mmCIF file of C-alpha atoms in Angstrom:
data_model
loop_
_atom_site.group_PDB
_atom_site.id
_atom_site.type_symbol
_atom_site.label_atom_id
_atom_site.label_comp_id
_atom_site.label_asym_id
_atom_site.label_seq_id
_atom_site.Cartn_x
_atom_site.Cartn_y
_atom_site.Cartn_z
ATOM 1 C CA UNK A 1 84.346 13.183 104.662
ATOM 2 C CA UNK A 2 84.032 10.575 101.995
ATOM 3 C CA UNK A 3 80.578 10.628 100.363
ATOM 4 C CA UNK A 4 78.618 7.435 100.723
ATOM 5 C CA UNK A 5 77.323 7.405 97.163
ATOM 6 C CA UNK A 6 80.430 8.269 95.125
ATOM 7 C CA UNK A 7 84.177 7.951 95.195
ATOM 8 C CA UNK A 8 86.713 10.757 95.470
ATOM 9 C CA UNK A 9 89.837 10.128 93.420
ATOM 10 C CA UNK A 10 91.593 13.472 93.125
ATOM 11 C CA UNK A 11 94.211 13.831 90.415
ATOM 12 C CA UNK A 12 95.782 16.991 91.864
ATOM 13 C CA UNK A 13 96.030 19.040 95.038
ATOM 14 C CA UNK A 14 92.761 20.782 96.024
ATOM 15 C CA UNK A 15 92.229 23.475 98.576
ATOM 16 C CA UNK A 16 89.798 22.474 101.304
ATOM 17 C CA UNK A 17 88.425 25.336 103.400
ATOM 18 C CA UNK A 18 86.756 24.182 106.607
ATOM 19 C CA UNK A 19 84.768 26.638 108.758
ATOM 20 C CA UNK A 20 85.425 25.896 112.448
ATOM 21 C CA UNK A 21 83.590 28.936 113.809
ATOM 22 C CA UNK A 22 80.742 26.914 115.289
ATOM 23 C CA UNK A 23 83.111 25.215 117.726
ATOM 24 C CA UNK A 24 86.087 27.602 117.844
ATOM 25 C CA UNK A 25 84.594 31.089 118.255
ATOM 26 C CA UNK A 26 85.515 32.739 121.582
ATOM 27 C CA UNK A 27 87.220 29.597 122.865
ATOM 28 C CA UNK A 28 90.525 30.068 124.731
ATOM 29 C CA UNK A 29 91.955 26.760 123.426
ATOM 30 C CA UNK A 30 91.077 24.773 120.293
ATOM 31 C CA UNK A 31 92.642 21.436 119.268
ATOM 32 C CA UNK A 32 92.675 20.076 115.694
ATOM 33 C CA UNK A 33 93.033 16.370 114.910
ATOM 34 C CA UNK A 34 93.007 14.416 111.660
ATOM 35 C CA UNK A 35 91.774 10.816 111.620
ATOM 36 C CA UNK A 36 91.017 8.194 108.984
ATOM 37 C CA UNK A 37 88.258 5.695 109.358
ATOM 38 C CA UNK A 38 86.413 3.756 110.254
ATOM 39 C CA UNK A 39 86.741 1.706 107.043
ATOM 40 C CA UNK A 40 85.219 -1.524 105.772
ATOM 41 C CA UNK A 41 86.189 -4.183 103.311
ATOM 42 C CA UNK A 42 83.670 -3.233 100.624
ATOM 43 C CA UNK A 43 84.425 0.444 100.172
ATOM 44 C CA UNK A 44 88.183 0.813 99.737
ATOM 45 C CA UNK A 45 89.894 3.609 97.814
ATOM 46 C CA UNK A 46 93.139 5.475 97.957
ATOM 47 C CA UNK A 47 93.717 7.698 100.976
ATOM 48 C CA UNK A 48 94.242 11.426 101.136
ATOM 49 C CA UNK A 49 97.431 13.356 101.769
ATOM 50 C CA UNK A 50 97.641 16.617 103.745
ATOM 51 C CA UNK A 51 100.221 18.902 102.180
ATOM 52 C CA UNK A 52 99.887 22.024 104.313
ATOM 53 C CA UNK A 53 97.662 23.375 107.051
ATOM 54 C CA UNK A 54 96.865 27.006 107.801
ATOM 55 C CA UNK A 55 94.633 28.102 110.656
ATOM 56 C CA UNK A 56 93.298 31.649 110.512
ATOM 57 C CA UNK A 57 90.868 33.780 112.439
ATOM 58 C CA UNK A 58 89.635 37.305 112.970
ATOM 59 C CA UNK A 59 89.765 39.435 116.094
ATOM 60 C CA UNK A 60 86.471 41.270 116.375
ATOM 61 C CA UNK A 61 87.186 44.707 117.851
ATOM 62 C CA UNK A 62 84.594 46.580 119.820
ATOM 63 C CA UNK A 63 82.421 49.082 118.001
ATOM 64 C CA UNK A 64 84.134 52.243 116.806
ATOM 65 C CA UNK A 65 83.332 55.303 118.884
ATOM 66 C CA UNK A 66 84.841 58.684 119.690
ATOM 67 C CA UNK A 67 86.214 58.786 123.227
ATOM 68 C CA UNK A 68 86.716 62.569 123.381
ATOM 69 C CA UNK A 69 83.328 63.945 124.420
ATOM 70 C CA UNK A 70 84.104 67.604 125.204
ATOM 71 C CA UNK A 71 86.584 70.281 124.190
ATOM 72 C CA UNK A 72 87.814 73.100 126.464
ATOM 73 C CA UNK A 73 86.915 76.756 126.075
ATOM 74 C CA UNK A 74 89.833 78.857 124.859
ATOM 75 C CA UNK A 75 91.258 82.346 124.452
ATOM 76 C CA UNK A 76 91.411 84.167 121.133
ATOM 77 C CA UNK A 77 94.891 84.551 119.695
ATOM 78 C CA UNK A 78 96.365 81.750 121.805
ATOM 79 C CA UNK A 79 97.482 78.604 119.911
ATOM 80 C CA UNK A 80 95.043 75.715 120.311
ATOM 81 C CA UNK A 81 95.950 72.014 120.181
ATOM 82 C CA UNK A 82 93.672 69.152 121.222
ATOM 83 C CA UNK A 83 94.069 65.507 120.125
ATOM 84 C CA UNK A 84 90.759 63.738 119.573
ATOM 85 C CA UNK A 85 90.696 60.096 120.682
ATOM 86 C CA UNK A 86 88.677 57.111 119.484
ATOM 87 C CA UNK A 87 88.165 53.598 120.841
ATOM 88 C CA UNK A 88 87.287 50.308 119.199
ATOM 89 C CA UNK A 89 87.320 49.824 115.446
ATOM 90 C CA UNK A 90 90.225 48.695 113.290
ATOM 91 C CA UNK A 91 93.279 50.873 112.617
ATOM 92 C CA UNK A 92 94.203 52.976 110.771
ATOM 93 C CA UNK A 93 91.713 55.765 111.493
ATOM 94 C CA UNK A 94 90.927 58.855 109.434
ATOM 95 C CA UNK A 95 89.360 62.006 110.915
ATOM 96 C CA UNK A 96 87.360 64.675 109.080
ATOM 97 C CA UNK A 97 85.410 67.830 109.854
ATOM 98 C CA UNK A 98 82.121 66.326 108.665
ATOM 99 C CA UNK A 99 80.267 69.492 107.644
ATOM 100 C CA UNK A 100 83.218 71.840 107.184
ATOM 101 C CA UNK A 101 82.097 74.058 110.064
ATOM 102 C CA UNK A 102 85.656 74.829 111.153
ATOM 103 C CA UNK A 103 86.247 76.946 108.041
ATOM 104 C CA UNK A 104 86.955 80.553 109.021
ATOM 105 C CA UNK A 105 87.438 79.799 112.723
ATOM 106 C CA UNK A 106 91.225 79.602 112.608
ATOM 107 C CA UNK A 107 91.081 75.911 113.547
ATOM 108 C CA UNK A 108 91.400 72.778 111.436
ATOM 109 C CA UNK A 109 91.101 69.037 112.065
ATOM 110 C CA UNK A 110 93.894 66.855 110.675
ATOM 111 C CA UNK A 111 93.306 63.343 109.365
ATOM 112 C CA UNK A 112 95.081 62.104 112.517
ATOM 113 C CA UNK A 113 92.474 63.811 114.728
ATOM 114 C CA UNK A 114 94.516 66.823 115.874
ATOM 115 C CA UNK A 115 92.381 69.960 116.268
ATOM 116 C CA UNK A 116 94.754 72.899 116.090
ATOM 117 C CA UNK A 117 95.252 76.494 115.024
ATOM 118 C CA UNK A 118 94.903 80.002 116.445
ATOM 119 C CA UNK A 119 91.195 80.683 116.881
ATOM 120 C CA UNK A 120 89.275 83.936 116.690
ATOM 121 C CA UNK A 121 86.811 84.893 119.430
ATOM 122 C CA UNK A 122 83.315 83.475 119.277
ATOM 123 C CA UNK A 123 81.376 80.233 119.621
ATOM 124 C CA UNK A 124 82.634 77.193 117.688
ATOM 125 C CA UNK A 125 80.574 74.142 116.831
ATOM 126 C CA UNK A 126 81.451 71.268 114.515
ATOM 127 C CA UNK A 127 80.981 67.539 114.039
ATOM 128 C CA UNK A 128 84.029 65.283 113.959
ATOM 129 C CA UNK A 129 83.826 62.010 112.045
ATOM 130 C CA UNK A 130 86.298 59.136 112.334
ATOM 131 C CA UNK A 131 86.466 56.268 109.824
ATOM 132 C CA UNK A 132 88.331 53.029 110.453
ATOM 133 C CA UNK A 133 89.991 50.563 108.084
ATOM 134 C CA UNK A 134 86.723 48.658 107.645
ATOM 135 C CA UNK A 135 84.814 51.840 106.647
ATOM 136 C CA UNK A 136 82.993 51.961 109.973
ATOM 137 C CA UNK A 137 82.311 55.509 111.152
ATOM 138 C CA UNK A 138 81.570 57.328 114.396
ATOM 139 C CA UNK A 139 80.648 60.969 114.963
ATOM 140 C CA UNK A 140 80.718 63.453 117.838
ATOM 141 C CA UNK A 141 79.399 67.020 117.866
ATOM 142 C CA UNK A 142 81.367 69.622 119.826
ATOM 143 C CA UNK A 143 80.530 73.115 121.007
ATOM 144 C CA UNK A 144 82.896 75.410 122.893
ATOM 145 C CA UNK A 145 83.638 79.103 123.265
ATOM 146 C CA UNK A 146 86.699 81.089 122.299
ATOM 147 C CA UNK A 147 86.783 84.041 124.682
ATOM 148 C CA UNK A 148 88.135 87.494 123.710
ATOM 149 C CA UNK A 149 91.887 88.017 123.929
ATOM 150 C CA UNK A 150 93.348 88.513 127.388
ATOM 151 C CA UNK A 151 94.134 92.149 128.243
ATOM 152 C CA UNK A 152 95.216 94.127 131.303
ATOM 153 C CA UNK A 153 92.223 96.378 131.997
ATOM 154 C CA UNK A 154 93.896 98.623 134.598
ATOM 155 C CA UNK A 155 94.867 101.831 132.787
ATOM 156 C CA UNK A 156 97.183 103.448 135.325
ATOM 157 C CA UNK A 157 98.283 103.414 138.957
ATOM 158 C CA UNK A 158 97.765 106.281 141.412
ATOM 159 C CA UNK A 159 100.872 107.801 142.953
ATOM 160 C CA UNK A 160 101.858 107.088 146.548
ATOM 161 C CA UNK A 161 104.075 108.797 149.113
ATOM 162 C CA UNK A 162 107.141 106.911 150.256
ATOM 163 C CA UNK A 163 106.529 105.181 153.595
ATOM 164 C CA UNK A 164 102.742 105.132 153.186
ATOM 165 C CA UNK A 165 100.781 101.867 152.833
ATOM 166 C CA UNK A 166 99.664 101.150 149.261
ATOM 167 C CA UNK A 167 96.993 98.807 147.877
ATOM 168 C CA UNK A 168 95.662 98.578 144.327
ATOM 169 C CA UNK A 169 93.769 95.707 142.720
ATOM 170 C CA UNK A 170 94.737 95.117 139.098
ATOM 171 C CA UNK A 171 92.047 93.829 136.728
ATOM 172 C CA UNK A 172 92.042 91.982 133.417
ATOM 173 C CA UNK A 173 89.484 91.510 130.669
ATOM 174 C CA UNK A 174 88.941 88.606 128.294
ATOM 175 C CA UNK A 175 90.806 85.356 128.723
ATOM 176 C CA UNK A 176 89.573 82.033 130.037
ATOM 177 C CA UNK A 177 89.145 80.893 133.617
ATOM 178 C CA UNK A 178 91.226 82.084 136.551
ATOM 179 C CA UNK A 179 94.003 84.657 136.092
ATOM 180 C CA UNK A 180 97.473 84.634 137.649
ATOM 181 C CA UNK A 181 99.468 87.849 137.944
ATOM 182 C CA UNK A 182 103.215 88.410 138.125
ATOM 183 C CA UNK A 183 105.796 91.203 138.112
ATOM 184 C CA UNK A 184 106.920 90.867 134.497
ATOM 185 C CA UNK A 185 110.227 92.727 134.750
ATOM 186 C CA UNK A 186 110.969 92.255 138.471
ATOM 187 C CA UNK A 187 110.895 96.021 138.942
ATOM 188 C CA UNK A 188 109.170 95.741 142.335
ATOM 189 C CA UNK A 189 112.089 93.911 143.912
ATOM 190 C CA UNK A 190 113.540 95.925 146.802
ATOM 191 C CA UNK A 191 110.822 98.595 146.628
ATOM 192 C CA UNK A 192 108.679 97.370 149.524
ATOM 193 C CA UNK A 193 105.841 96.544 147.135
ATOM 194 C CA UNK A 194 104.643 93.118 146.047
ATOM 195 C CA UNK A 195 102.312 91.987 143.283
ATOM 196 C CA UNK A 196 100.335 88.979 144.520
ATOM 197 C CA UNK A 197 99.130 86.272 142.131
ATOM 198 C CA UNK A 198 95.589 87.578 142.634
ATOM 199 C CA UNK A 199 96.548 90.912 141.067
ATOM 200 C CA UNK A 200 96.759 92.854 144.319
ATOM 201 C CA UNK A 201 99.646 95.347 144.320
ATOM 202 C CA UNK A 202 100.343 96.147 147.957
ATOM 203 C CA UNK A 203 102.988 97.088 150.495
ATOM 204 C CA UNK A 204 104.762 100.140 151.860
ATOM 205 C CA UNK A 205 107.177 101.718 149.360
ATOM 206 C CA UNK A 206 110.662 102.253 150.733
ATOM 207 C CA UNK A 207 112.105 104.112 147.713
ATOM 208 C CA UNK A 208 110.891 107.153 145.835
ATOM 209 C CA UNK A 209 110.866 108.013 142.177
ATOM 210 C CA UNK A 210 109.189 106.253 139.251
ATOM 211 C CA UNK A 211 109.042 102.448 139.388
ATOM 212 C CA UNK A 212 108.933 101.083 135.824
ATOM 213 C CA UNK A 213 106.514 98.315 136.750
ATOM 214 C CA UNK A 214 105.193 95.914 134.081
ATOM 215 C CA UNK A 215 102.226 93.797 135.117
ATOM 216 C CA UNK A 216 101.876 90.364 133.512
ATOM 217 C CA UNK A 217 98.832 88.116 133.652
ATOM 218 C CA UNK A 218 98.223 84.529 132.491
ATOM 219 C CA UNK A 219 94.866 82.772 132.186
ATOM 220 C CA UNK A 220 93.851 79.142 132.762
ATOM 221 C CA UNK A 221 94.714 77.983 129.220
ATOM 222 C CA UNK A 222 98.156 79.606 129.160
ATOM 223 C CA UNK A 223 97.346 82.816 127.279
ATOM 224 C CA UNK A 224 99.334 85.737 128.662
ATOM 225 C CA UNK A 225 99.783 89.463 128.214
ATOM 226 C CA UNK A 226 101.468 92.358 129.972
ATOM 227 C CA UNK A 227 101.182 96.109 130.365
ATOM 228 C CA UNK A 228 103.504 98.873 131.512
ATOM 229 C CA UNK A 229 102.067 100.590 134.606
ATOM 230 C CA UNK A 230 104.642 103.105 135.896
ATOM 231 C CA UNK A 231 104.180 103.857 139.571
ATOM 232 C CA UNK A 232 105.229 107.256 140.939
ATOM 233 C CA UNK A 233 106.424 107.190 144.541
ATOM 234 C CA UNK A 234 106.662 110.715 145.918
ATOM 235 C CA UNK A 235 109.653 111.637 148.065
ATOM 236 C CA UNK A 236 109.491 112.697 151.717
#
C-alpha cells in the first residue's frame, strides 16, 4: 500500500513478506489477487513490478503423544520385541529410556522405539520418552512382569499294562498365560495313547515296551520347552 505522506521509489528489488494468516488459516480455499488503484491526478508515481510470488504455510500437527499404553507380560529367556508407537508431532522421532531403568534387565529401547532383548525374570518398569523434530516430547511409564522360564514340572510317568486305560495330567511351571502341549517327537503315534493340548496323556496302550515320549509345551507368548518322559508299557 502506498503511504499517504511519502513516496516509494525503489531503486532495486525488495522482498515483501505479507502475513495472510488472519484470513487464510484453516480455510479450504484461498484466492490471491493483485490490483492497482484507485489513483488520482495529484499523486502520480511510477508503478510496482512483481517479479516472483511464493505462497507458503505450515501444517500444524496434533500434539505429540505415545500411543502404546501397555506392554505384555513375558517369559524369561524368550526373545522380546515390541514396537512402541506415537501419534501427532513432526517426524522424525527419537526414543529414549528416560531414566535408564532398563539397564540390567536384558532389554533395551532403540532410538526408533523398538523394545527388544532377552529379559531375565522379575518386574520391569521404565519411562519411555519420544522427541519429535520440533523438540516436543511425550512420556509414558510402563510396568510389566517377566515370569520365570517355562519348564515341564512332571518328573516321570507311571508304568501301565498293555490294554489298560491310562490317564496322566502333565504339568508345567513358569511361563506366561495358557499352555499348549504336544508330542514333541511323535512317539505316541500308533501306541493307542494321545497327548491332548491341555496336557492330558490318555488312551489305552496297544503296544508294550518303553515309549520314548518327549512332552513339549508352549506358552501364550511363544516360549517353549520339552522334556523326555519315557513311558513303560508292561506286556501281557
